[in-house]
CSV table of C-alpha atoms in Angstrom, one decimal:
chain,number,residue,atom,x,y,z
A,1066,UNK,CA,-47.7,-48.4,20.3
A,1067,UNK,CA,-47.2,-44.8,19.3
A,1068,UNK,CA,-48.8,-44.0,16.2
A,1069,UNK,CA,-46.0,-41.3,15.7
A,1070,UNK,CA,-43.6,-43.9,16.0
A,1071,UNK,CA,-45.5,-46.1,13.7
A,1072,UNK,CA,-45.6,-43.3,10.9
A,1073,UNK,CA,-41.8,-42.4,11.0
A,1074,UNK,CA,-41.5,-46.9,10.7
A,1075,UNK,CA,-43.8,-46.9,7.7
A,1076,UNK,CA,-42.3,-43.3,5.9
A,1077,UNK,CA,-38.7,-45.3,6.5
A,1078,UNK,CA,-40.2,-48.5,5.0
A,1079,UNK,CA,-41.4,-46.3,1.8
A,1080,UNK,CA,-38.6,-44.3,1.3
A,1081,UNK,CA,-36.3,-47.5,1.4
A,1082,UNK,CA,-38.9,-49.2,-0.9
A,1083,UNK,CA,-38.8,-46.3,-3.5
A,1084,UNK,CA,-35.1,-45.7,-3.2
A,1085,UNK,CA,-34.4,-49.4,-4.6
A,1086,UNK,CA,-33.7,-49.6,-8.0
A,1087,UNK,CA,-36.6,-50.7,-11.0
A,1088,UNK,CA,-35.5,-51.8,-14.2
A,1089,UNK,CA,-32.2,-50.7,-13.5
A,1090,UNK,CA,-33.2,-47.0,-12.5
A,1091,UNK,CA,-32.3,-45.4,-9.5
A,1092,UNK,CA,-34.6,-43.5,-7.7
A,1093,UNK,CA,-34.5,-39.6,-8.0
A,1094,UNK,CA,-36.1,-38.0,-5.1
A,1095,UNK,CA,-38.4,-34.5,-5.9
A,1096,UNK,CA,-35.1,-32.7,-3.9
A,1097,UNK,CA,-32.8,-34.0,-6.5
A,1098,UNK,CA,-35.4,-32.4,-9.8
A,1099,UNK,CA,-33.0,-30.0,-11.2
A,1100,UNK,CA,-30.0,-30.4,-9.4
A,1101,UNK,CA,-28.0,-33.7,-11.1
A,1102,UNK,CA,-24.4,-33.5,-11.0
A,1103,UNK,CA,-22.2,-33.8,-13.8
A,1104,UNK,CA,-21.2,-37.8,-12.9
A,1105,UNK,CA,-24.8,-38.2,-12.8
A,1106,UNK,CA,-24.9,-37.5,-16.9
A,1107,UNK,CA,-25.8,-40.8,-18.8
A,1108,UNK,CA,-26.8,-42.6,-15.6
A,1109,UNK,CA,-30.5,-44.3,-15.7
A,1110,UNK,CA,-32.6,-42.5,-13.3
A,1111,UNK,CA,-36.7,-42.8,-12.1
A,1112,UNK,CA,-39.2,-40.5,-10.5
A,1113,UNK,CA,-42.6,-40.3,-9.0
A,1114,UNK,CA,-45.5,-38.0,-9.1
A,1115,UNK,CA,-48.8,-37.3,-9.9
A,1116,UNK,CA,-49.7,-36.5,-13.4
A,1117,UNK,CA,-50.2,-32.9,-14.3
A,1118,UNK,CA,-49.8,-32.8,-18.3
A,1119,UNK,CA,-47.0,-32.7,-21.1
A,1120,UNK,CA,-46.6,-29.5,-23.2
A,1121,UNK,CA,-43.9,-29.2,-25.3
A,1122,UNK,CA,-40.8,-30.7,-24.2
A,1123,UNK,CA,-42.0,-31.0,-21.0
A,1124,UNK,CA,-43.3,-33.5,-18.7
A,1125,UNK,CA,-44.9,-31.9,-16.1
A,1126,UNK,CA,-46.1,-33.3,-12.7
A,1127,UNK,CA,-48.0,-31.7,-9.6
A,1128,UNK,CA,-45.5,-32.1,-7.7
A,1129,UNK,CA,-43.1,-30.0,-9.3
A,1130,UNK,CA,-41.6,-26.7,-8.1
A,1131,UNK,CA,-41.5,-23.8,-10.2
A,1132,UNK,CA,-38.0,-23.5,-10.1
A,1133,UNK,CA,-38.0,-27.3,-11.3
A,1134,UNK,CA,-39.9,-26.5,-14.4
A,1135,UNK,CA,-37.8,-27.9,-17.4
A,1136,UNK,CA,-36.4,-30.8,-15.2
A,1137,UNK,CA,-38.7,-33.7,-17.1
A,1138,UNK,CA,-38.1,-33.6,-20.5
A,1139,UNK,CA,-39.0,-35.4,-23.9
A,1140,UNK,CA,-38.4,-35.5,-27.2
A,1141,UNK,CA,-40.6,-32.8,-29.2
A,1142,UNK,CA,-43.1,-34.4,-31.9
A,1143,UNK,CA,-41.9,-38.2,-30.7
A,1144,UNK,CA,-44.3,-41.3,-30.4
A,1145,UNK,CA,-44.2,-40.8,-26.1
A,1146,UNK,CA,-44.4,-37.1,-26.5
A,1147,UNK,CA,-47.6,-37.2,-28.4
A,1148,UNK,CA,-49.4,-40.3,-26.4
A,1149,UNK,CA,-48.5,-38.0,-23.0
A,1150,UNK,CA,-49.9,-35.5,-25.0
A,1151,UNK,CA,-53.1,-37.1,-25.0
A,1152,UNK,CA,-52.8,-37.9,-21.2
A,1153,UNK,CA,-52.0,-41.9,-22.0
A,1154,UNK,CA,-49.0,-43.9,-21.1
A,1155,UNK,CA,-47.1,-45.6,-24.0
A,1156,UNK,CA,-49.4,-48.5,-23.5
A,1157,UNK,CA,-52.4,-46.8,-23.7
A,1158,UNK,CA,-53.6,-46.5,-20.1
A,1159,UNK,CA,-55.4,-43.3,-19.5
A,1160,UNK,CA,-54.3,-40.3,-17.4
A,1161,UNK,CA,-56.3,-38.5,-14.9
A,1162,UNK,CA,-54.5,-35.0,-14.1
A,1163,UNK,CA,-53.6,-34.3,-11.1
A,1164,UNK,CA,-54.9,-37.8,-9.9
A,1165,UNK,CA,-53.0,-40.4,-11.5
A,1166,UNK,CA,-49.5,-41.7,-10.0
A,1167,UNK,CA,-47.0,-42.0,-12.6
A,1168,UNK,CA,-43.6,-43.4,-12.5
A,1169,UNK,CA,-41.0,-41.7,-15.0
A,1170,UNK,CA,-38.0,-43.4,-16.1
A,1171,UNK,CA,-35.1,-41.8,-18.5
A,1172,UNK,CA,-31.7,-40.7,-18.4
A,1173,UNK,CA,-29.7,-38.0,-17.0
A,1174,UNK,CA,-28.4,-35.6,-19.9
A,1175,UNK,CA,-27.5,-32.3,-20.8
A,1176,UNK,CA,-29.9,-30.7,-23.0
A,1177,UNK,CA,-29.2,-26.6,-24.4
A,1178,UNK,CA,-26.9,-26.1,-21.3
A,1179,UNK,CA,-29.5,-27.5,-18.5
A,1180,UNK,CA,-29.0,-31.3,-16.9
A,1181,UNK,CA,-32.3,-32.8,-17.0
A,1182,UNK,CA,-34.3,-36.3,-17.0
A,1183,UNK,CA,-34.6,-37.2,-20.8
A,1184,UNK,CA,-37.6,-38.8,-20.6
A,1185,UNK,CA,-38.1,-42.5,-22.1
A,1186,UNK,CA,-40.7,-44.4,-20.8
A,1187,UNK,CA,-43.8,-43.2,-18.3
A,1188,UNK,CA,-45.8,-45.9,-16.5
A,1189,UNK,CA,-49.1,-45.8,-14.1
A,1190,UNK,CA,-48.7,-46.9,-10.9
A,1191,UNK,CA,-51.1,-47.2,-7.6
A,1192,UNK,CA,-51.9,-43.7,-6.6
A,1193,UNK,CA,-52.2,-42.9,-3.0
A,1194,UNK,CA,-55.8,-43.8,-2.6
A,1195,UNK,CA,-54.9,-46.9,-3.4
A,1196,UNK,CA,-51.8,-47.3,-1.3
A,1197,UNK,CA,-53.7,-46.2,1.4
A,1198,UNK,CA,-56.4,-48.7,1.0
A,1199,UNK,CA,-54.3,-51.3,0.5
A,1200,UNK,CA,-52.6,-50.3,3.7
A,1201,UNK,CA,-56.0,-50.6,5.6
A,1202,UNK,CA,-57.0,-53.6,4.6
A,1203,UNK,CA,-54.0,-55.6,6.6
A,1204,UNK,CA,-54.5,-54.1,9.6
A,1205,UNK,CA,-56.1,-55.4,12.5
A,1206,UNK,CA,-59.0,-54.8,15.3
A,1207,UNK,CA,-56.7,-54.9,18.4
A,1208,UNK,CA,-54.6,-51.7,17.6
A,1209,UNK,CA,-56.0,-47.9,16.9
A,1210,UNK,CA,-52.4,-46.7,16.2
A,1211,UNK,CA,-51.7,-47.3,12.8
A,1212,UNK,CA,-55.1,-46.2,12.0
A,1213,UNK,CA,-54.3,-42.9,13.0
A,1214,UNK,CA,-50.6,-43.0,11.3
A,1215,UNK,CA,-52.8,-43.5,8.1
A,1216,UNK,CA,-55.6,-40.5,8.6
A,1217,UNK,CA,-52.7,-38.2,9.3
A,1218,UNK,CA,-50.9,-39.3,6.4
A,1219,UNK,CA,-54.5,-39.5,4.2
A,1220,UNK,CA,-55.6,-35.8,6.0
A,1221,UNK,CA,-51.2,-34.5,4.4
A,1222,UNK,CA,-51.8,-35.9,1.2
A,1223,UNK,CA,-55.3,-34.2,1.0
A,1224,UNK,CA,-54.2,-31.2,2.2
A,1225,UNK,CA,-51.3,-31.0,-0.1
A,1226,UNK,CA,-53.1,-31.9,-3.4
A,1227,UNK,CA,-57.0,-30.4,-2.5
A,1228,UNK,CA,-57.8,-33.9,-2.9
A,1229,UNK,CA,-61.2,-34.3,-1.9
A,1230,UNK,CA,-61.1,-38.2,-2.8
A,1231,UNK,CA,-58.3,-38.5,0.4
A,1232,UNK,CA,-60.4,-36.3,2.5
A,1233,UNK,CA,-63.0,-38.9,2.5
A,1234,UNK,CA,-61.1,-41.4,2.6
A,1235,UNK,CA,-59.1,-40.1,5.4
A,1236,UNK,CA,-62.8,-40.1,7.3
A,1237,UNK,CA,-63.2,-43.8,6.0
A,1238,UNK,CA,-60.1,-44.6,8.0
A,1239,UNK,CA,-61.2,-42.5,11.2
A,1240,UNK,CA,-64.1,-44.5,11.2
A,1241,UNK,CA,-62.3,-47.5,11.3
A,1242,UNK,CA,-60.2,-46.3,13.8
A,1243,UNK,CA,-62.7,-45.0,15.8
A,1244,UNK,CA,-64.5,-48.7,15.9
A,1245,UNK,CA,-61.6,-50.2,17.0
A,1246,UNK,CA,-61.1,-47.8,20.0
A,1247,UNK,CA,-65.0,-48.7,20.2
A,1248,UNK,CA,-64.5,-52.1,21.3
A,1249,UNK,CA,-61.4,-51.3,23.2
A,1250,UNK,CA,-63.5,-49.3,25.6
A,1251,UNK,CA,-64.2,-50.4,28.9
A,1252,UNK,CA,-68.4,-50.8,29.8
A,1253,UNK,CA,-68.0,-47.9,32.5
A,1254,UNK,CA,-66.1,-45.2,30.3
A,1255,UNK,CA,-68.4,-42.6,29.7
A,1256,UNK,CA,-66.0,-39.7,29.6
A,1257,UNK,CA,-64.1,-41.7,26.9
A,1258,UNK,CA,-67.3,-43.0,25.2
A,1259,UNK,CA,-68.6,-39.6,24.7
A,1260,UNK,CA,-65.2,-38.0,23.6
A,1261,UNK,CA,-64.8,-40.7,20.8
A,1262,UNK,CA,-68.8,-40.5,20.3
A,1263,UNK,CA,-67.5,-36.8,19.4
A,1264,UNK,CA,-64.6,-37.7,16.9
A,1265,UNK,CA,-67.0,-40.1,15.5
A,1266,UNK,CA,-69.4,-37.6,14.3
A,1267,UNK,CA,-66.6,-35.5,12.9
A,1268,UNK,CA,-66.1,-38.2,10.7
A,1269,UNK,CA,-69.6,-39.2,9.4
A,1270,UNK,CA,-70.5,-41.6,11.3
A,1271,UNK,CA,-73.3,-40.9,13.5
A,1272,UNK,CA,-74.8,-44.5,13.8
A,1273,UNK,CA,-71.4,-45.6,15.3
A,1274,UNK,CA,-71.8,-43.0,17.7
A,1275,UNK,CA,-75.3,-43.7,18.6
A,1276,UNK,CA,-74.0,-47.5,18.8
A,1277,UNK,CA,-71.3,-46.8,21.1
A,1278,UNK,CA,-73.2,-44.7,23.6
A,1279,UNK,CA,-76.2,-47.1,23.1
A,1280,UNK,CA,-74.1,-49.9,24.1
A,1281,UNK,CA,-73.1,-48.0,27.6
A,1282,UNK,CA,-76.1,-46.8,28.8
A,1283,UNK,CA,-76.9,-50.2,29.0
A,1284,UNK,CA,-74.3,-51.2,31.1
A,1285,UNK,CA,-73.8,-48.0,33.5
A,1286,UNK,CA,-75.4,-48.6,36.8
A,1287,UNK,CA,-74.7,-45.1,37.9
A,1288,UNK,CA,-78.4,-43.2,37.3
A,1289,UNK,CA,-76.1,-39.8,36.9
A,1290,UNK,CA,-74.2,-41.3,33.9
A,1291,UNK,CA,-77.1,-42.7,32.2
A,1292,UNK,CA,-78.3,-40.0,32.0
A,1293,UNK,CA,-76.1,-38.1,30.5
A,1294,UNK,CA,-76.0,-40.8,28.0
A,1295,UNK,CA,-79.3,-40.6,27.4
A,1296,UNK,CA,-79.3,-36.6,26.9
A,1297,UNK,CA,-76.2,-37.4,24.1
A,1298,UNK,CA,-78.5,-40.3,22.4
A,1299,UNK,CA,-81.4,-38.0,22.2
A,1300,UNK,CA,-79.5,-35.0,20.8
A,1301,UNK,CA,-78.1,-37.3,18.0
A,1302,UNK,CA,-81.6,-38.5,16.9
A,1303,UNK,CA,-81.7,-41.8,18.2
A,1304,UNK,CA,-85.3,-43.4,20.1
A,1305,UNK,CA,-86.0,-45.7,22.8
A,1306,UNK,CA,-87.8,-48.7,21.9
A,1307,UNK,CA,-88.4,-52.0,23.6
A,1308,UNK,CA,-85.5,-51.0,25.7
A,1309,UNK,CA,-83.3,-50.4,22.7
A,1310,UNK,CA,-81.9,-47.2,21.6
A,1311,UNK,CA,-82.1,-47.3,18.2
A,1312,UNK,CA,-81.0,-44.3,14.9
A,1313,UNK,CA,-84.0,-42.8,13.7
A,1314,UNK,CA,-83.3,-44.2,10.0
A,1315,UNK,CA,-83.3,-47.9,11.8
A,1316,UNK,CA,-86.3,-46.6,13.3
A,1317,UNK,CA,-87.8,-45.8,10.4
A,1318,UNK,CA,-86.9,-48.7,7.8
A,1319,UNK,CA,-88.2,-51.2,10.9
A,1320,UNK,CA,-91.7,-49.3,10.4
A,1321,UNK,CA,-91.0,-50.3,6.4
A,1322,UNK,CA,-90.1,-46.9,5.3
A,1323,UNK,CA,-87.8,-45.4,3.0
A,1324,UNK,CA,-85.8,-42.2,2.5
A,1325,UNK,CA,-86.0,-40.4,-0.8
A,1326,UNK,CA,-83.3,-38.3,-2.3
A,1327,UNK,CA,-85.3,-35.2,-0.9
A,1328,UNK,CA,-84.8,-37.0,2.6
A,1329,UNK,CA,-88.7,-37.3,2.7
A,1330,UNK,CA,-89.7,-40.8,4.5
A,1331,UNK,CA,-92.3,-43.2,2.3
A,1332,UNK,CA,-93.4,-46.7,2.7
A,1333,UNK,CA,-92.0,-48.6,0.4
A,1334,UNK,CA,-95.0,-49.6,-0.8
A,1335,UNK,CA,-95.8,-46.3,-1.9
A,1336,UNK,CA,-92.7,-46.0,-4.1
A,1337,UNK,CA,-93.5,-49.6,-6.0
A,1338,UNK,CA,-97.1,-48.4,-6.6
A,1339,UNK,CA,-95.8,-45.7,-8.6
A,1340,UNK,CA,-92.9,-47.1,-10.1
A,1341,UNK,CA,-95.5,-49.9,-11.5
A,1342,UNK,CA,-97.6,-47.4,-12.5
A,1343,UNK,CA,-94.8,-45.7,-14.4
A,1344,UNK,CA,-93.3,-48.4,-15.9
A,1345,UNK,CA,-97.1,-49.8,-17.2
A,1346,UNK,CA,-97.7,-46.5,-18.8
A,1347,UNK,CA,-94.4,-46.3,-20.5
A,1348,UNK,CA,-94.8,-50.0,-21.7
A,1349,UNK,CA,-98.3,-49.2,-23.0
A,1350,UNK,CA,-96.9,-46.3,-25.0
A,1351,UNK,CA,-100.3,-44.4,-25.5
A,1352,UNK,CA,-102.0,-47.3,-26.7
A,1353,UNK,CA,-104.8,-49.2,-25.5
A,1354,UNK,CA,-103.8,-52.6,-24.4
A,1355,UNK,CA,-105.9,-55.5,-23.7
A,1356,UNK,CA,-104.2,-57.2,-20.4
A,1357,UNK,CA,-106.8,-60.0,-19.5
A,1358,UNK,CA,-105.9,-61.8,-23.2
A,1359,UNK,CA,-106.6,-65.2,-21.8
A,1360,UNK,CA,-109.2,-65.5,-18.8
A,1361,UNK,CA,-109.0,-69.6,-18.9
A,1362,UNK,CA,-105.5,-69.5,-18.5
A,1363,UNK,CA,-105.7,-66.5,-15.8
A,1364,UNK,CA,-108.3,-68.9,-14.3
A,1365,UNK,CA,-106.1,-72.4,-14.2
A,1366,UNK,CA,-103.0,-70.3,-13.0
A,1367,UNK,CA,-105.4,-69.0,-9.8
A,1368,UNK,CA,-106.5,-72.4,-9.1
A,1369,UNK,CA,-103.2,-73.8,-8.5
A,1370,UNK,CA,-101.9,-70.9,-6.5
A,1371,UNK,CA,-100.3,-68.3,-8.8
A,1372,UNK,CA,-100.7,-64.9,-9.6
A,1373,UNK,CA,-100.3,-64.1,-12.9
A,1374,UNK,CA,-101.0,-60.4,-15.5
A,1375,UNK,CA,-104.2,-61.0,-16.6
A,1376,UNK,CA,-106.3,-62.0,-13.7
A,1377,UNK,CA,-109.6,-60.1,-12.2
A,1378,UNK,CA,-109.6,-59.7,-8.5
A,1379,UNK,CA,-111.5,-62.6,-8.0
A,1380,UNK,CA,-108.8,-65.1,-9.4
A,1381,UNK,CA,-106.6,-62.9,-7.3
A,1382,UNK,CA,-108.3,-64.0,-4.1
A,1383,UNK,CA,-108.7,-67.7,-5.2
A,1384,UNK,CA,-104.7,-67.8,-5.9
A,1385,UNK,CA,-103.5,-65.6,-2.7
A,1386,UNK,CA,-106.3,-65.3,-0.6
A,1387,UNK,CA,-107.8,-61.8,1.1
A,1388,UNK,CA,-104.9,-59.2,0.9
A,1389,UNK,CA,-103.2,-57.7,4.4
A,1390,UNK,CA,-102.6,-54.0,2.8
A,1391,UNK,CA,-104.7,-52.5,-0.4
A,1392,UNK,CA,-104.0,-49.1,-1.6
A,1393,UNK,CA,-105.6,-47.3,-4.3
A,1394,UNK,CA,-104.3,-44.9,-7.3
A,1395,UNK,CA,-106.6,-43.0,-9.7
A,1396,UNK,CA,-104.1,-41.8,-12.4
A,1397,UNK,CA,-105.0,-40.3,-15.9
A,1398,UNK,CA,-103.2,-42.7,-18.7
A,1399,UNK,CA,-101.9,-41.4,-22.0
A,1400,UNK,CA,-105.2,-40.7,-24.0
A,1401,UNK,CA,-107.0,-39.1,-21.1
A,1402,UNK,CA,-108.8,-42.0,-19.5
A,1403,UNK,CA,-108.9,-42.1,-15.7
A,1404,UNK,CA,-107.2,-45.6,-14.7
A,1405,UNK,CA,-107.5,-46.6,-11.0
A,1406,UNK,CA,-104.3,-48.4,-9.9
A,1407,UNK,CA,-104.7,-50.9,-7.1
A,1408,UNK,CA,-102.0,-52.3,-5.3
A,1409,UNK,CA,-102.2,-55.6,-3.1
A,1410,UNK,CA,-99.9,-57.2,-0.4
A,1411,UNK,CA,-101.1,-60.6,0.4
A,1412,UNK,CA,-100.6,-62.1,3.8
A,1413,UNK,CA,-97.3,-64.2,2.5
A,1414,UNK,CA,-96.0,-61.2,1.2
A,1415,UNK,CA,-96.4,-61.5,-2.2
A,1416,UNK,CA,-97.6,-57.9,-4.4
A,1417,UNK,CA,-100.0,-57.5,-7.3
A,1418,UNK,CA,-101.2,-54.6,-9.0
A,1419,UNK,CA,-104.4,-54.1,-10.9
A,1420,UNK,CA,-105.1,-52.0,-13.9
A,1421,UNK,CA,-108.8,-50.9,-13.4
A,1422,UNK,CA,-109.2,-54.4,-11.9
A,1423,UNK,CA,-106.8,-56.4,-13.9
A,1424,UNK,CA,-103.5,-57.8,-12.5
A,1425,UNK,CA,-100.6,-55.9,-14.5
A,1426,UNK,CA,-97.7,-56.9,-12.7
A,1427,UNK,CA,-97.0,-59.4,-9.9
A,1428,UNK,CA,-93.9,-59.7,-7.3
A,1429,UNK,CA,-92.8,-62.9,-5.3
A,1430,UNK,CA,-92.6,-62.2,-1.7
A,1431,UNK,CA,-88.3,-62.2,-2.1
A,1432,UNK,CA,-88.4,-60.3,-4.5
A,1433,UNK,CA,-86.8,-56.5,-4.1
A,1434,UNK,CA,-89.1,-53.4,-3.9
A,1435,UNK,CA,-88.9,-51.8,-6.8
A,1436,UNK,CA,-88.6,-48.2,-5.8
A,1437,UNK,CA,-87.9,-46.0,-8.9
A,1438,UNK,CA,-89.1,-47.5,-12.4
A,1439,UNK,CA,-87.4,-49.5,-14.7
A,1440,UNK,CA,-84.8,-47.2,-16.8
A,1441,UNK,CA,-85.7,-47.5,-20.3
């Protein structure tokens, strides 16, 4: 299917849709804003636009002309005119300018010599992030076409409003698109593979790229074409391992890594140890605190397996046994003492840390890493 012929089908179907009447309103189309006739006088009439502001007498939307100015008006110093002041609807819904969708709804009349829209009622409705979400979500993985219809439309609408919520979500859509070409492509397509790896990239989405030409240079026999493959994979960061081409993020969070906002790579383990560290301090408040409060119950709680604040290493070992990772932290506390920090992973996965010996803080082996601290 054409995707051209798909986007003049789906403009027809939403022009017919917003020409049918609502609450007795007809539909007035932006080339109809300032030119009414005189039959249309008295008639009930509705519009759509995005929300710019009211000011005065005036409703204004983004959409507007500036030889349309005037067109929407209200009554000065009324109830409506002072909640669209405000940027709410008369049921209180809130207003973004120049992001919100509002539909306008009022009668044609002749106000100081002009025909206008006298303004009675203003409702939100879906903007068109939302319609075009909405639109995505029905469609299916065996056609690219309407895809595309909806990044054009997406890539208009952004273009026409500097809407930089539409340009990325007119890259969302590419994406999707671009997946469902994916899987359309035939095993031996390298020309193709590479040109949509291309568009791929253009919208974000390197991993789907690497993906796709992982996925061929599998299956190419030709020694020619895999490597060409394997020159692409390598320029886009991917590695080679166990026979697997693989991103250098998957890479990396395999080996247990993680990637700060600075894009430096840590273990994770080395985030927890000082988010622990972080949040103990912060708990402790400058005070001195006495963790190991109740050694027999520290003692009973190692016997039958558990690790629990308050334990010495010993207990440690007798609940979880030698530890497959230690690290060490030596970190000046609040009133100037040097603390060593000691962080353990046992063999089942389970974490402790140790306060100058003493178990502060314990994690089950499910549990998340915790890899900022706690906000307070």
């Amino acid at each position: 299917m054409n995707y051209r012929i798909w986007i003049l089908g789906a403009a027809c179907a939403l022009t017919a849709s917003a020409q049918e009447p609502v609450d007795g309103h007809t539909y007035l189309p932006p080339a109809r804003w300032s030119k009414l006739e005189a039959q249309d006088l008295g008639q009930p009439f509705y519009a759509e636009g995005r929300w710019l502001e009211c000011s005065g007498d005036e409703v204004l939307l983004l959409d507007l002309t500036p030889e349309q100015r005037g067109f929407f008006h209200v009554d000065p110093n009324g109830r409506l005119q002072r909640r669209l002041t405000q940027d709410l609807t008369p049921d209180g819904a809130s207003l973004a300018r120049r992001k919100s969708t509002v539909r306008l709804f009022g009668k044609a009349q002749q106000v100081s010599g002009k025909r206008v829209l006298h303004v009675e009622d203003v409702t939100a409705i879906p903007g068109d992030a939302e319609r075009l979400i909405a639109a995505m979500s029905k469609l299916g993985a065996d056609d690219p076409a309407p895809y595309a219809a909806l990044v054009e439309e997406a890539q208009a609408l952004a273009k026409r409003y500097d809407d930089d919520e539409l340009r990325a979500l007119a890259r969302l859509v590419a994406r999707r698109q671009a997946h469902v070409e994916a899987q359309l492509l035939g095993d031996d397509d390298v020309e193709g593979a590479l040109a949509l790896s291309e568009r791929m990239l253009a919208a974000n989405d390197r991993l789907g790229a690497i993906s796709l030409l992982a996925r061929l240079e599998v299956k190419v026999q030709d020694e020619a074409q895999k490597a060409r493959l394997r020159k692409r994979l390598e320029g886009l960061g991917a590695t080679q391992t166990g026979g697997e081409w693989r991103s250098y993020e998957a890479f990396k969070t395999d080996e247990g890594f993680v990637q700060t906002d600075d894009k430096r790579w840590v273990r994770k383990e080395a985030l927890e140890l000082k988010a622990v560290i972080a949040d103990e301090l912060a708990a402790q408040q400058g005070q001195l605190v006495i963790v190991r409060d109740n050694p027999v119950d520290a003692a009973r709680a190692a016997k039958s397996g558990r690790l629990k604040r308050g334990q010495n290493a010993a207990e440690a070992r007798i609940a979880a046994g030698m530890p497959a990772r230690v690290a060490h932290e030596t970190r000046r506390n609040q009133v100037g003492e040097d603390v060593v920090w000691t962080q353990w992973v046992t063999r089942d996965g389970r974490r402790a840390y140790f306060m100058n010996g003493e178990v502060v803080r314990t994690f089950a082996a499910d549990d998340a890493w915790q890899l900022a601290p706690k906000k307070p």
